[in-house]
PDB file of C-alpha atoms and ligand atoms in Angstrom:
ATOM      1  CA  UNK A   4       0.637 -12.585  11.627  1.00  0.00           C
ATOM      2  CA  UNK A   5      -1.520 -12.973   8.497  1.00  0.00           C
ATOM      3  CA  UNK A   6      -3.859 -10.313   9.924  1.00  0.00           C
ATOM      4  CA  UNK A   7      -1.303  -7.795  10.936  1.00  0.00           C
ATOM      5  CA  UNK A   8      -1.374  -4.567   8.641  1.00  0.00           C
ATOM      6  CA  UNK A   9       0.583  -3.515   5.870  1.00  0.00           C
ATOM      7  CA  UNK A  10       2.372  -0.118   6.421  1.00  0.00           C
ATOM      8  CA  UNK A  11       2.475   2.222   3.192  1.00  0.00           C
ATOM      9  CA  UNK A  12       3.844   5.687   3.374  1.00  0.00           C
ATOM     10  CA  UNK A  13       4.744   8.946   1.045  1.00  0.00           C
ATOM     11  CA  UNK A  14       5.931  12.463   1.504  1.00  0.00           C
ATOM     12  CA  UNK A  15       2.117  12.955   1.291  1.00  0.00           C
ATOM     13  CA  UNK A  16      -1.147  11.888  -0.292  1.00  0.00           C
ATOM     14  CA  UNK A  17       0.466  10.753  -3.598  1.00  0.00           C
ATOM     15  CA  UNK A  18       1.029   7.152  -2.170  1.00  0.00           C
ATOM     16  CA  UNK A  19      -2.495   6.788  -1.606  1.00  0.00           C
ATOM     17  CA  UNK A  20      -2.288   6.698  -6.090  1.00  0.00           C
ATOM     18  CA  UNK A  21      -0.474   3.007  -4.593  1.00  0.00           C
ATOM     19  CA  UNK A  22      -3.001   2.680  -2.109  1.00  0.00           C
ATOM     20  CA  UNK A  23      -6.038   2.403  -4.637  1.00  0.00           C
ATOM     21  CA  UNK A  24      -3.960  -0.032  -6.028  1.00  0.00           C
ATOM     22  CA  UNK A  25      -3.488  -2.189  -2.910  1.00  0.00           C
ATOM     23  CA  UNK A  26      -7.263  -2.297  -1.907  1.00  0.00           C
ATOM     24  CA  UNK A  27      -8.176  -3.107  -5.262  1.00  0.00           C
ATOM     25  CA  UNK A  28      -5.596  -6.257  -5.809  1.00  0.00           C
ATOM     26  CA  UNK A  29      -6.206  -7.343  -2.118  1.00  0.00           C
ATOM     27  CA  UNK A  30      -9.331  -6.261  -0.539  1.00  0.00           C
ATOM     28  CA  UNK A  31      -8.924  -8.278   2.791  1.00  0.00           C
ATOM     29  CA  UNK A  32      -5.094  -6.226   3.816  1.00  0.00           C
ATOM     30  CA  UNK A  33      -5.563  -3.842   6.817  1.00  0.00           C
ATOM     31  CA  UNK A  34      -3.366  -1.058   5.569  1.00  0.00           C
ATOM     32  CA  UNK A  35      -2.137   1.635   7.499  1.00  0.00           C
ATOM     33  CA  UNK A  36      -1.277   4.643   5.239  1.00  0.00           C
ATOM     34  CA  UNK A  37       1.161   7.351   6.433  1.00  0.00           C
ATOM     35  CA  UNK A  38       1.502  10.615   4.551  1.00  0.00           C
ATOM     36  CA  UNK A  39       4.526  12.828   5.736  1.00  0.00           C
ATOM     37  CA  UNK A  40       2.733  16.124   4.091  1.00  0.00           C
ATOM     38  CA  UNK A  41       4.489  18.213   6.807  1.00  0.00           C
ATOM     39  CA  UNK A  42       7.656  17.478   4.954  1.00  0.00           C
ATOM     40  CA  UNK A  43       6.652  17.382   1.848  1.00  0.00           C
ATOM     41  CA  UNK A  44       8.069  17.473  -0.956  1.00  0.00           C
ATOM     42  CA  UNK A  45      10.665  15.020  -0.009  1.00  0.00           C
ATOM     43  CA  UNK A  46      12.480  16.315  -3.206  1.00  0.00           C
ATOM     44  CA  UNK A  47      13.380  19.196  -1.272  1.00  0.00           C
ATOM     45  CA  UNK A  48      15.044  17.837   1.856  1.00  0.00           C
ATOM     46  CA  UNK A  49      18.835  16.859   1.782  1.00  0.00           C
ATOM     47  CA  UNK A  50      19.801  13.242   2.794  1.00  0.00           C
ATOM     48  CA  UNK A  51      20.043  13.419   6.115  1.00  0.00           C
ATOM     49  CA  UNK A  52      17.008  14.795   7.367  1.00  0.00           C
ATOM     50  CA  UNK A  53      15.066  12.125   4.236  1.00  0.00           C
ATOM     51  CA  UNK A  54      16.782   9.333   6.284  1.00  0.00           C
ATOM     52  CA  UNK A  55      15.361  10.926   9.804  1.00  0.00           C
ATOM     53  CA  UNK A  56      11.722  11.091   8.219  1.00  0.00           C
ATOM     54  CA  UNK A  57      12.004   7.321   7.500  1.00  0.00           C
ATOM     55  CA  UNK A  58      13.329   6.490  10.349  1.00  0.00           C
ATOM     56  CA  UNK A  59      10.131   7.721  12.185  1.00  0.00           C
ATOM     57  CA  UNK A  60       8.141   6.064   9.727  1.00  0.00           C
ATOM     58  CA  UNK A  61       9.181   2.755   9.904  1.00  0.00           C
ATOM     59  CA  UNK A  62       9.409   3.013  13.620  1.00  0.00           C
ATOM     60  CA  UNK A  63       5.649   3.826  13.950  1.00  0.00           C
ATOM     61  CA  UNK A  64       4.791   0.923  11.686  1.00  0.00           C
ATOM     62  CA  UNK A  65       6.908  -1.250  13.809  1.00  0.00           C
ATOM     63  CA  UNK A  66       4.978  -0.046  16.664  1.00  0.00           C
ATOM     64  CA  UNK A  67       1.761  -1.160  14.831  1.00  0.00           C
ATOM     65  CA  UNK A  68       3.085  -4.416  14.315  1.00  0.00           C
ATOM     66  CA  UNK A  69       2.876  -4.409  10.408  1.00  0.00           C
ATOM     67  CA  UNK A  70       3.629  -7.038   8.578  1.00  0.00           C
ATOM     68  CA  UNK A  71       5.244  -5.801   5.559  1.00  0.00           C
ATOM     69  CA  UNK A  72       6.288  -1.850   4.250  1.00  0.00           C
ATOM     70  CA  UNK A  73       5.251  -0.276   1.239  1.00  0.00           C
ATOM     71  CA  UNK A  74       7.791   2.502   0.172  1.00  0.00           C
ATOM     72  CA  UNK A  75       5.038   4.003  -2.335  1.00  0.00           C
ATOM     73  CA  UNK A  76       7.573   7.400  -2.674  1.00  0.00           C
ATOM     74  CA  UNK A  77      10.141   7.296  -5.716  1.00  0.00           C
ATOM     75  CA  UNK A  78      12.099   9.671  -4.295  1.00  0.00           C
ATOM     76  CA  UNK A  79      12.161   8.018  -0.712  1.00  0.00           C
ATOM     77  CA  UNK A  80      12.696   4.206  -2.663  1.00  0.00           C
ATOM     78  CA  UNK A  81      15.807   6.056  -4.604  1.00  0.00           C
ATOM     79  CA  UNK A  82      17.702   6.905  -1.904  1.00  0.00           C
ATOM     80  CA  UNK A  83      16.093   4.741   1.020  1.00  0.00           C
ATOM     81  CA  UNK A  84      15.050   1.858  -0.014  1.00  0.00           C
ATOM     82  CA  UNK A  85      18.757  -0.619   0.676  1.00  0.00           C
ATOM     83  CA  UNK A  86      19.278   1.301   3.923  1.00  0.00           C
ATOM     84  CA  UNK A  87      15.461   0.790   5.268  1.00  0.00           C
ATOM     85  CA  UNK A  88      15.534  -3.415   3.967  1.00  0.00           C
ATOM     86  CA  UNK A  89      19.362  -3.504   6.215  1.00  0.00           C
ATOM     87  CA  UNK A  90      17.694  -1.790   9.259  1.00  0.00           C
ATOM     88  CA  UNK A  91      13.740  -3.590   9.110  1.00  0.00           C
ATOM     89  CA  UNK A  92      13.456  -7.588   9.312  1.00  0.00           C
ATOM     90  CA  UNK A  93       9.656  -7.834   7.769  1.00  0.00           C
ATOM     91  CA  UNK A  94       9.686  -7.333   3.862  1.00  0.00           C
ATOM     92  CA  UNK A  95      10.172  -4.124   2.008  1.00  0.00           C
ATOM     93  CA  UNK A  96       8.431  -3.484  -0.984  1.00  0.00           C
ATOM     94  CA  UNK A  97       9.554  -0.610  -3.128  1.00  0.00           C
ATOM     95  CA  UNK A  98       8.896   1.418  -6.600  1.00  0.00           C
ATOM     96  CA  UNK A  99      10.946   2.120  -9.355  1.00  0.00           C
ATOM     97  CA  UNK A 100       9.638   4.499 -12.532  1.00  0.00           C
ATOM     98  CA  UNK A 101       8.014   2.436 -15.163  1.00  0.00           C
ATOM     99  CA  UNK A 102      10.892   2.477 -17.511  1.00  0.00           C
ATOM    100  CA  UNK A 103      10.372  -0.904 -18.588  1.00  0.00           C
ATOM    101  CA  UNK A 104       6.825  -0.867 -19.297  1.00  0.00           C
ATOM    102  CA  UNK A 105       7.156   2.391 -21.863  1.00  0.00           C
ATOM    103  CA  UNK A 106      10.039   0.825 -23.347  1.00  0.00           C
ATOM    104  CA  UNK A 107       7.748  -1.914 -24.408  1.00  0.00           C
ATOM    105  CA  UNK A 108       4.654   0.503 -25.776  1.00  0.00           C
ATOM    106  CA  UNK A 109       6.899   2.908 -27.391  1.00  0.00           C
ATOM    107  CA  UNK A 110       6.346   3.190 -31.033  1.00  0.00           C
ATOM    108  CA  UNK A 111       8.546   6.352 -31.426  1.00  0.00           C
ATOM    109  CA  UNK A 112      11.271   5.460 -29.325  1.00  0.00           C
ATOM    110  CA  UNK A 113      11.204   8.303 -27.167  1.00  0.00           C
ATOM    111  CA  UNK A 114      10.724   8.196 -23.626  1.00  0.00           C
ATOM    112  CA  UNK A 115       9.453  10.967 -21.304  1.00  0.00           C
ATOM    113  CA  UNK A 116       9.672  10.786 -17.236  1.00  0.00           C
ATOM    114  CA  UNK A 117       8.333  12.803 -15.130  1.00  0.00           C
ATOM    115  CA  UNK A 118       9.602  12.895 -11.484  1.00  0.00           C
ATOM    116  CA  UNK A 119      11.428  14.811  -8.792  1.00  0.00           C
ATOM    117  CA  UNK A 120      14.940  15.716  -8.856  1.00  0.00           C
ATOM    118  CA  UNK A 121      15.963  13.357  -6.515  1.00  0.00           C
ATOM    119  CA  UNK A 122      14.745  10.750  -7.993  1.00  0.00           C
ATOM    120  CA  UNK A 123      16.355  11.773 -11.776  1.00  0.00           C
ATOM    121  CA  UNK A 124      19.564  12.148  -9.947  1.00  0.00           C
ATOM    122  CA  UNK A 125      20.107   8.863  -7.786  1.00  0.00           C
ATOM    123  CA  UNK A 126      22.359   5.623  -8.844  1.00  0.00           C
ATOM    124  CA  UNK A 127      19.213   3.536  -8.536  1.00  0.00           C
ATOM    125  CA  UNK A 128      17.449   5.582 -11.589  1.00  0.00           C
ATOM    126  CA  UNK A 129      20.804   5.650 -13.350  1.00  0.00           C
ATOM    127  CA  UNK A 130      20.860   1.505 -13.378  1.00  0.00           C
ATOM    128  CA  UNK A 131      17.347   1.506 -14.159  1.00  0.00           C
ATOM    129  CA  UNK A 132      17.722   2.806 -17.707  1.00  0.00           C
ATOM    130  CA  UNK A 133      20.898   1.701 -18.665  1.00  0.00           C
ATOM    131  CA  UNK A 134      18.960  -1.807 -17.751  1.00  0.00           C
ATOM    132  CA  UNK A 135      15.677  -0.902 -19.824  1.00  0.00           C
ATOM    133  CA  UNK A 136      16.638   2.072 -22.082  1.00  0.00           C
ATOM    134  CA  UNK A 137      19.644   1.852 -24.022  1.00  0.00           C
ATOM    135  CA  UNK A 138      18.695   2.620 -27.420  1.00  0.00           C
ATOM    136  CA  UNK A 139      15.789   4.836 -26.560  1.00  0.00           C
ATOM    137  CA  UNK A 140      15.566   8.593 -26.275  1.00  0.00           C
ATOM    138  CA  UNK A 141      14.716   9.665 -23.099  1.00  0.00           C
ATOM    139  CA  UNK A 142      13.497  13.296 -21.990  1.00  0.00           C
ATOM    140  CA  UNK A 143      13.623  14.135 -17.948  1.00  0.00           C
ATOM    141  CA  UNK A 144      11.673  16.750 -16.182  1.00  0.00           C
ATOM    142  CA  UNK A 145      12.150  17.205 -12.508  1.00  0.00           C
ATOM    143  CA  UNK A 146       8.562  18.856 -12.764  1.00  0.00           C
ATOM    144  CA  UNK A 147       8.888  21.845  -9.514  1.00  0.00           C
ATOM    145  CA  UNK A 148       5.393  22.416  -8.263  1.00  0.00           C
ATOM    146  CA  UNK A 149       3.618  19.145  -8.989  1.00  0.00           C
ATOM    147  CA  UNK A 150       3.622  17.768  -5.670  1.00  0.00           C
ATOM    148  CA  UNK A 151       2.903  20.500  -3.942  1.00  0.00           C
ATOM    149  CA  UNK A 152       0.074  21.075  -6.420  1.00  0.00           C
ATOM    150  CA  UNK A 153      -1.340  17.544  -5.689  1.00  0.00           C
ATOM    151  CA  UNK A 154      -0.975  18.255  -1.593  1.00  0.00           C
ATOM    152  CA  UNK A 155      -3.125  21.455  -2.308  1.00  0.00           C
ATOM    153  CA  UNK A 156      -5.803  19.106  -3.998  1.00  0.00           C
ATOM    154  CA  UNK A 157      -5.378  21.262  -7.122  1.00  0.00           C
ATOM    155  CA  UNK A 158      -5.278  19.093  -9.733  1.00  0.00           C
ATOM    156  CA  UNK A 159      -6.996  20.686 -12.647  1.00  0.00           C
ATOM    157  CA  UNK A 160      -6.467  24.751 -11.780  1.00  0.00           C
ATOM    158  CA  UNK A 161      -4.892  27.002 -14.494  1.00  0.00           C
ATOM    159  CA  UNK A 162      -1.536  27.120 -11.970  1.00  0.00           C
ATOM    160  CA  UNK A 163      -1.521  23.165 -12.551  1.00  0.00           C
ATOM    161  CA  UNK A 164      -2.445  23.134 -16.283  1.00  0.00           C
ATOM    162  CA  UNK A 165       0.119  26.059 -16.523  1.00  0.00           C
ATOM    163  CA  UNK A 166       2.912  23.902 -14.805  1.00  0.00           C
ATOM    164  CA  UNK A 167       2.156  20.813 -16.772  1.00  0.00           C
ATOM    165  CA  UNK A 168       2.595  22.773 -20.062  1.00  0.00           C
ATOM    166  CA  UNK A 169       5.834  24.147 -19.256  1.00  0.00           C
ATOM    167  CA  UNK A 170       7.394  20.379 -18.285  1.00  0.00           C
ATOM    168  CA  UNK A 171       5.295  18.838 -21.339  1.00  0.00           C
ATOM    169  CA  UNK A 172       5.276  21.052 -24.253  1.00  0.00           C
ATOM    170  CA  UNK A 173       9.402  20.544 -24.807  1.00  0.00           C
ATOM    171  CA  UNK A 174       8.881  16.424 -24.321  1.00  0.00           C
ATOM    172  CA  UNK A 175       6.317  16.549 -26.677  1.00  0.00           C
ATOM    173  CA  UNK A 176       8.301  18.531 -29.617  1.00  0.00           C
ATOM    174  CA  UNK A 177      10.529  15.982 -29.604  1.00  0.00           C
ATOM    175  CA  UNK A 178       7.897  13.574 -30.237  1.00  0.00           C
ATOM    176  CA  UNK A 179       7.775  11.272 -27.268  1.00  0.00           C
ATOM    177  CA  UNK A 180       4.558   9.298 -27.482  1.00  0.00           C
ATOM    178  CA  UNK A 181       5.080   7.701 -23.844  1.00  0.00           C
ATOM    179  CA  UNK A 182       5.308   9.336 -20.457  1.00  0.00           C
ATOM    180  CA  UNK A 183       6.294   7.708 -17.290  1.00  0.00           C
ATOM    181  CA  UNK A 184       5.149   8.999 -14.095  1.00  0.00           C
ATOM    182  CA  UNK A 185       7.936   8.550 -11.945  1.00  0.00           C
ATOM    183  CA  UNK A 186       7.000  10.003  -8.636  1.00  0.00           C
ATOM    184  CA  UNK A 187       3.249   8.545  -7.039  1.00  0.00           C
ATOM    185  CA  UNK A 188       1.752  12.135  -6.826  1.00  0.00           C
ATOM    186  CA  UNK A 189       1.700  12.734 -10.478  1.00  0.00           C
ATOM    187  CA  UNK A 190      -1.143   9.969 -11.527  1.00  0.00           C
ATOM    188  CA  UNK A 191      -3.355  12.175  -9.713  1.00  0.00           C
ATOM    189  CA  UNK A 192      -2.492  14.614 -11.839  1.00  0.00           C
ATOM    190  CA  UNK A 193      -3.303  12.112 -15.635  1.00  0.00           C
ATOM    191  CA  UNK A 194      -6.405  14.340 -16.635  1.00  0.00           C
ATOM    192  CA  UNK A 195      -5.189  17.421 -16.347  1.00  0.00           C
ATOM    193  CA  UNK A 196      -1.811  15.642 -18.561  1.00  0.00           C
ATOM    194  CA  UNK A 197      -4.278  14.264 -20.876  1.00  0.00           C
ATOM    195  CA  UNK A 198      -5.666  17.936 -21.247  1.00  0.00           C
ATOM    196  CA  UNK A 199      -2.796  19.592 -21.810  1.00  0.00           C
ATOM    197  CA  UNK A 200      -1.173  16.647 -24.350  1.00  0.00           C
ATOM    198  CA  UNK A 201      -5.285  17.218 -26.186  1.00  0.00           C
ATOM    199  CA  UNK A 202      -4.727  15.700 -29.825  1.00  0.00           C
ATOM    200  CA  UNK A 203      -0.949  14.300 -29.187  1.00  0.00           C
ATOM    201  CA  UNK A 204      -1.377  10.616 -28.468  1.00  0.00           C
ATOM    202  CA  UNK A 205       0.398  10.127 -25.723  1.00  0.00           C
ATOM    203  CA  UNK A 206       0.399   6.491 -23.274  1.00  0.00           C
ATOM    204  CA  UNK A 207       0.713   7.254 -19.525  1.00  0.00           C
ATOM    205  CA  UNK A 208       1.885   4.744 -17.557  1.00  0.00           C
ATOM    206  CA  UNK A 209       3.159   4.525 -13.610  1.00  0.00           C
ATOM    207  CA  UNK A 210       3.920   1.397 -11.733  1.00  0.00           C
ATOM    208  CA  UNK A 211       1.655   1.364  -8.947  1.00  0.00           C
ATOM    209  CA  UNK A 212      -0.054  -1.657 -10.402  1.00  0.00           C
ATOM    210  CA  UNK A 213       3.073  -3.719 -10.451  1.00  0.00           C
ATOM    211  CA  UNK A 214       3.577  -2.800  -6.910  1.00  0.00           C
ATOM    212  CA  UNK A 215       0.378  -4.157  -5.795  1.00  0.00           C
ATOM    213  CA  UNK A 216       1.507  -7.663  -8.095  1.00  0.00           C
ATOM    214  CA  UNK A 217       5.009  -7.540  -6.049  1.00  0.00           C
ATOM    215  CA  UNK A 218       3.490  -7.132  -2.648  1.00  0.00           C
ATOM    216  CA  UNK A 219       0.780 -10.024  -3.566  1.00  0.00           C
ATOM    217  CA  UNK A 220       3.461 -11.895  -4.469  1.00  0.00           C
ATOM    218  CA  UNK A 221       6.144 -11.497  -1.279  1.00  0.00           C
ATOM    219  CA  UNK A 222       3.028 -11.865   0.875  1.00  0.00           C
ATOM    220  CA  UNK A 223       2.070 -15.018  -0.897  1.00  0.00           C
ATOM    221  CA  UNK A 224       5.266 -16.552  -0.832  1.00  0.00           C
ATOM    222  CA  UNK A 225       5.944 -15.753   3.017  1.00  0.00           C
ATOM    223  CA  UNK A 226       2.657 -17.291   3.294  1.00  0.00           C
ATOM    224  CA  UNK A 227       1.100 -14.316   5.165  1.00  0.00           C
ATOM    225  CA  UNK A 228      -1.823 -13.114   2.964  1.00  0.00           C
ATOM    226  CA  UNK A 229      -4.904 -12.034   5.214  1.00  0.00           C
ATOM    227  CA  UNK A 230      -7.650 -14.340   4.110  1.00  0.00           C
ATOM    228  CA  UNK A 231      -9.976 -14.045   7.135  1.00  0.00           C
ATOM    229  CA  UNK A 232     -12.405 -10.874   6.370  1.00  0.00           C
ATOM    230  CA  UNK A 233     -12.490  -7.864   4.405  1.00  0.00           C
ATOM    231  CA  UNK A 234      -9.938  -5.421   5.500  1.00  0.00           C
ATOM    232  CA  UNK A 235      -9.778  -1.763   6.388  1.00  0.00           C
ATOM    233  CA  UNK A 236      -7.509   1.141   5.854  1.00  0.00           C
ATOM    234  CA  UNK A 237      -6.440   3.769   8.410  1.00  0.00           C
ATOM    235  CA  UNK A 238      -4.570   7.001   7.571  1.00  0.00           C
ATOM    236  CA  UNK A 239      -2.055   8.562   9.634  1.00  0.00           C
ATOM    237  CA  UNK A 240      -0.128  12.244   8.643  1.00  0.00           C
ATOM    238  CA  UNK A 241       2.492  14.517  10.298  1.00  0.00           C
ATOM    239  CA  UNK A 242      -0.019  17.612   9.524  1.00  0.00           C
ATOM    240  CA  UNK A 243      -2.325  18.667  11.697  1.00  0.00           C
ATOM    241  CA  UNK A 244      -4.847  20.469   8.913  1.00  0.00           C
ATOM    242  CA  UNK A 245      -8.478  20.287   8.372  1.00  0.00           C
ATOM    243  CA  UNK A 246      -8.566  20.898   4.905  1.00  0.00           C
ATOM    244  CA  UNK A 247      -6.354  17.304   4.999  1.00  0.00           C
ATOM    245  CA  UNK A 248      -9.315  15.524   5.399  1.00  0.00           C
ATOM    246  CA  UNK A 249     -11.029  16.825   2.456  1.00  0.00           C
ATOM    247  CA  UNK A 250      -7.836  16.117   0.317  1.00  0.00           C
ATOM    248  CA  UNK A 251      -8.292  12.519   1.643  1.00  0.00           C
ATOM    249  CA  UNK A 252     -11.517  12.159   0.559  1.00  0.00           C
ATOM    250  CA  UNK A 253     -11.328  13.182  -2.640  1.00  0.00           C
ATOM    251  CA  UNK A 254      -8.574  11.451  -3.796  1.00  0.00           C
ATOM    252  CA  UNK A 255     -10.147   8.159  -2.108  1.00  0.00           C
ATOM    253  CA  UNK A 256     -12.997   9.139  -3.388  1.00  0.00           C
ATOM    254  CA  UNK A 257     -14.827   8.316  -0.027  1.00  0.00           C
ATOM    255  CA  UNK A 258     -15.232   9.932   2.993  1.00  0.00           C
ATOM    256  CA  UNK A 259     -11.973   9.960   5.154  1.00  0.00           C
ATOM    257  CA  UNK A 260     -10.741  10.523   8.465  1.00  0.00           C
ATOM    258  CA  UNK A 261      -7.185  10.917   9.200  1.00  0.00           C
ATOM    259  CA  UNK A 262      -5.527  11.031  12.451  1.00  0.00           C
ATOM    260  CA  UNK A 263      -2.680  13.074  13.022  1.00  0.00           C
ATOM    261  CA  UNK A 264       0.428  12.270  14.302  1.00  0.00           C
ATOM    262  CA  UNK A 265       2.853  14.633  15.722  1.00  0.00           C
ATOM    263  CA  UNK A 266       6.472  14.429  15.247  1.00  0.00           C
TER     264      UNK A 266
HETATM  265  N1  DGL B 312       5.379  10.874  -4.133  1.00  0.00           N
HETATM  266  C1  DGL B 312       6.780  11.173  -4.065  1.00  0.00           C
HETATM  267  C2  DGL B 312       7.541  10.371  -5.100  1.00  0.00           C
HETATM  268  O1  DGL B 312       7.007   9.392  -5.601  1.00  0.00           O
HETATM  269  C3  DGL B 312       6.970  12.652  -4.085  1.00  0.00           C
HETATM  270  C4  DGL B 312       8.349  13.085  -3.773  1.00  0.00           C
HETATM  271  C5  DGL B 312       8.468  14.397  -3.103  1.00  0.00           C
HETATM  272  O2  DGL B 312       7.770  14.613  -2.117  1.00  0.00           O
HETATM  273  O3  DGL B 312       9.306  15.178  -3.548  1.00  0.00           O
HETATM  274  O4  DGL B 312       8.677  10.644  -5.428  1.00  0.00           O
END
């Protein structure tokens, strides 16, 4: 069991920003990563069809025998998340915007998130900062084009520094000095943010290290770690492209293969 693999999937290539994460805190996991870039973003399908995407997910894991799921997707966690831990048996590790984290580095007060509409909108966000924020300003953008952006591989084009302005410039007016990346294609987008926020200082912060400290944990407490060897990733996505590959790589920053799977 210890040595079975650990399922993580996104709309796309942004959960491979939890990936890095997971490799880095534990280096012996086999992971199998599963980017649903056909239907990305996930933002943009209704309910229904969201729950239908998962469904196929976490069926194919189950078929590789995984040992736990990563829902590294904010927008797939928001609305997901309770329904996929009733259906699945093995443990079900999730992510939440870093709401908590900026409350504690704010100096100002003032809060800005980033992430998709979906995720702005559901009950689960809602709760979130009525836990965490109450008594802090915070400033929402459902930023349109970033993850499509990120699935392109364009993280630094004029398009994406153009975008970025338009969903920044407003949050910083109002003087937030902390911005939470709520959805896990954005941290690939922190330069280009850092760029466009220049002499403003501004703290960035996601949670896709406390996911890796969650999973560590459930893993250690079922007492399943993999201990044996070093592990190894393999990536699976619902589009068939070429150009997929080179996305791969360079946000892995190492040469990647990835298989498709059809739908
Ligand atoms: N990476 C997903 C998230 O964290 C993107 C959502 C989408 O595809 O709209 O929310």
């Amino acid at each position: 069991m210890s040595e079975a693999p650990i399922g993580i999937f996104d709309s796309g290539v942004g959960g491979l920003s939890i990936l890095n994460a997971i490799q880095e805190r534990l280096p012996n996991e086999n992971l199998i990563y599963f980017a649903d870039s056909k239907y990305a973003p996930y933002g943009k399908l209704d309910e229904a069809r969201l729950k239908e995407r998962c469904l196929f997910i976490a069926n194919f894991f189950h078929e590789q025998n995984t040992k736990a799921m990563v829902i590294a997707c904010n927008t797939a966690t928001a609305l997901m998340a309770e329904w996929l831990r009733a259906e699945y048996s093995i443990p079900i590790i999730a992510i939440e915007p870093a709401i908590k984290p900026a409350t504690l580095i704010t100096k100002t007060n003032k809060i800005g998130v980033f992430a998709t509409s979906h995720t702005l909108s559901s009950q689960r966000y809602q709760n979130l900062k009525n836990t965490y924020a109450k008594g802090f300003k915070v400033f929402e953008s459902h930023c349109l084009g970033f993850v499509e952006q990120v699935e392109l591989g364009e993280l630094e084009t004029e398009q994406t520094i153009g975008l970025i302005k338009r969903y920044l410039q407003p949050m910083l007016n109002n003087n937030i000095d902390t911005l939470v990346l709520g959805c896990t294609h954005y941290p690939f987008l922190k330069n280009a943010i850092q760029k466009v926020a220049a002499e403003t200082p501004l703290t960035i912060v996601d949670n896709a290290n406390a996911v890796s400290l969650q999973l560590n944990k459930i893993l250690n407490e079922q007492g399943i770690l993999n201990s044996s060897h070093s592990g190894r990733s393999t990536f699976y996505s619902s589009l068939g492209s070429e150009s997929h590959n080179s996305i791969f790589s360079r946000l892995l920053s190492s040469d990647t293969k990835v298989n498709y799977i059809a739908d």
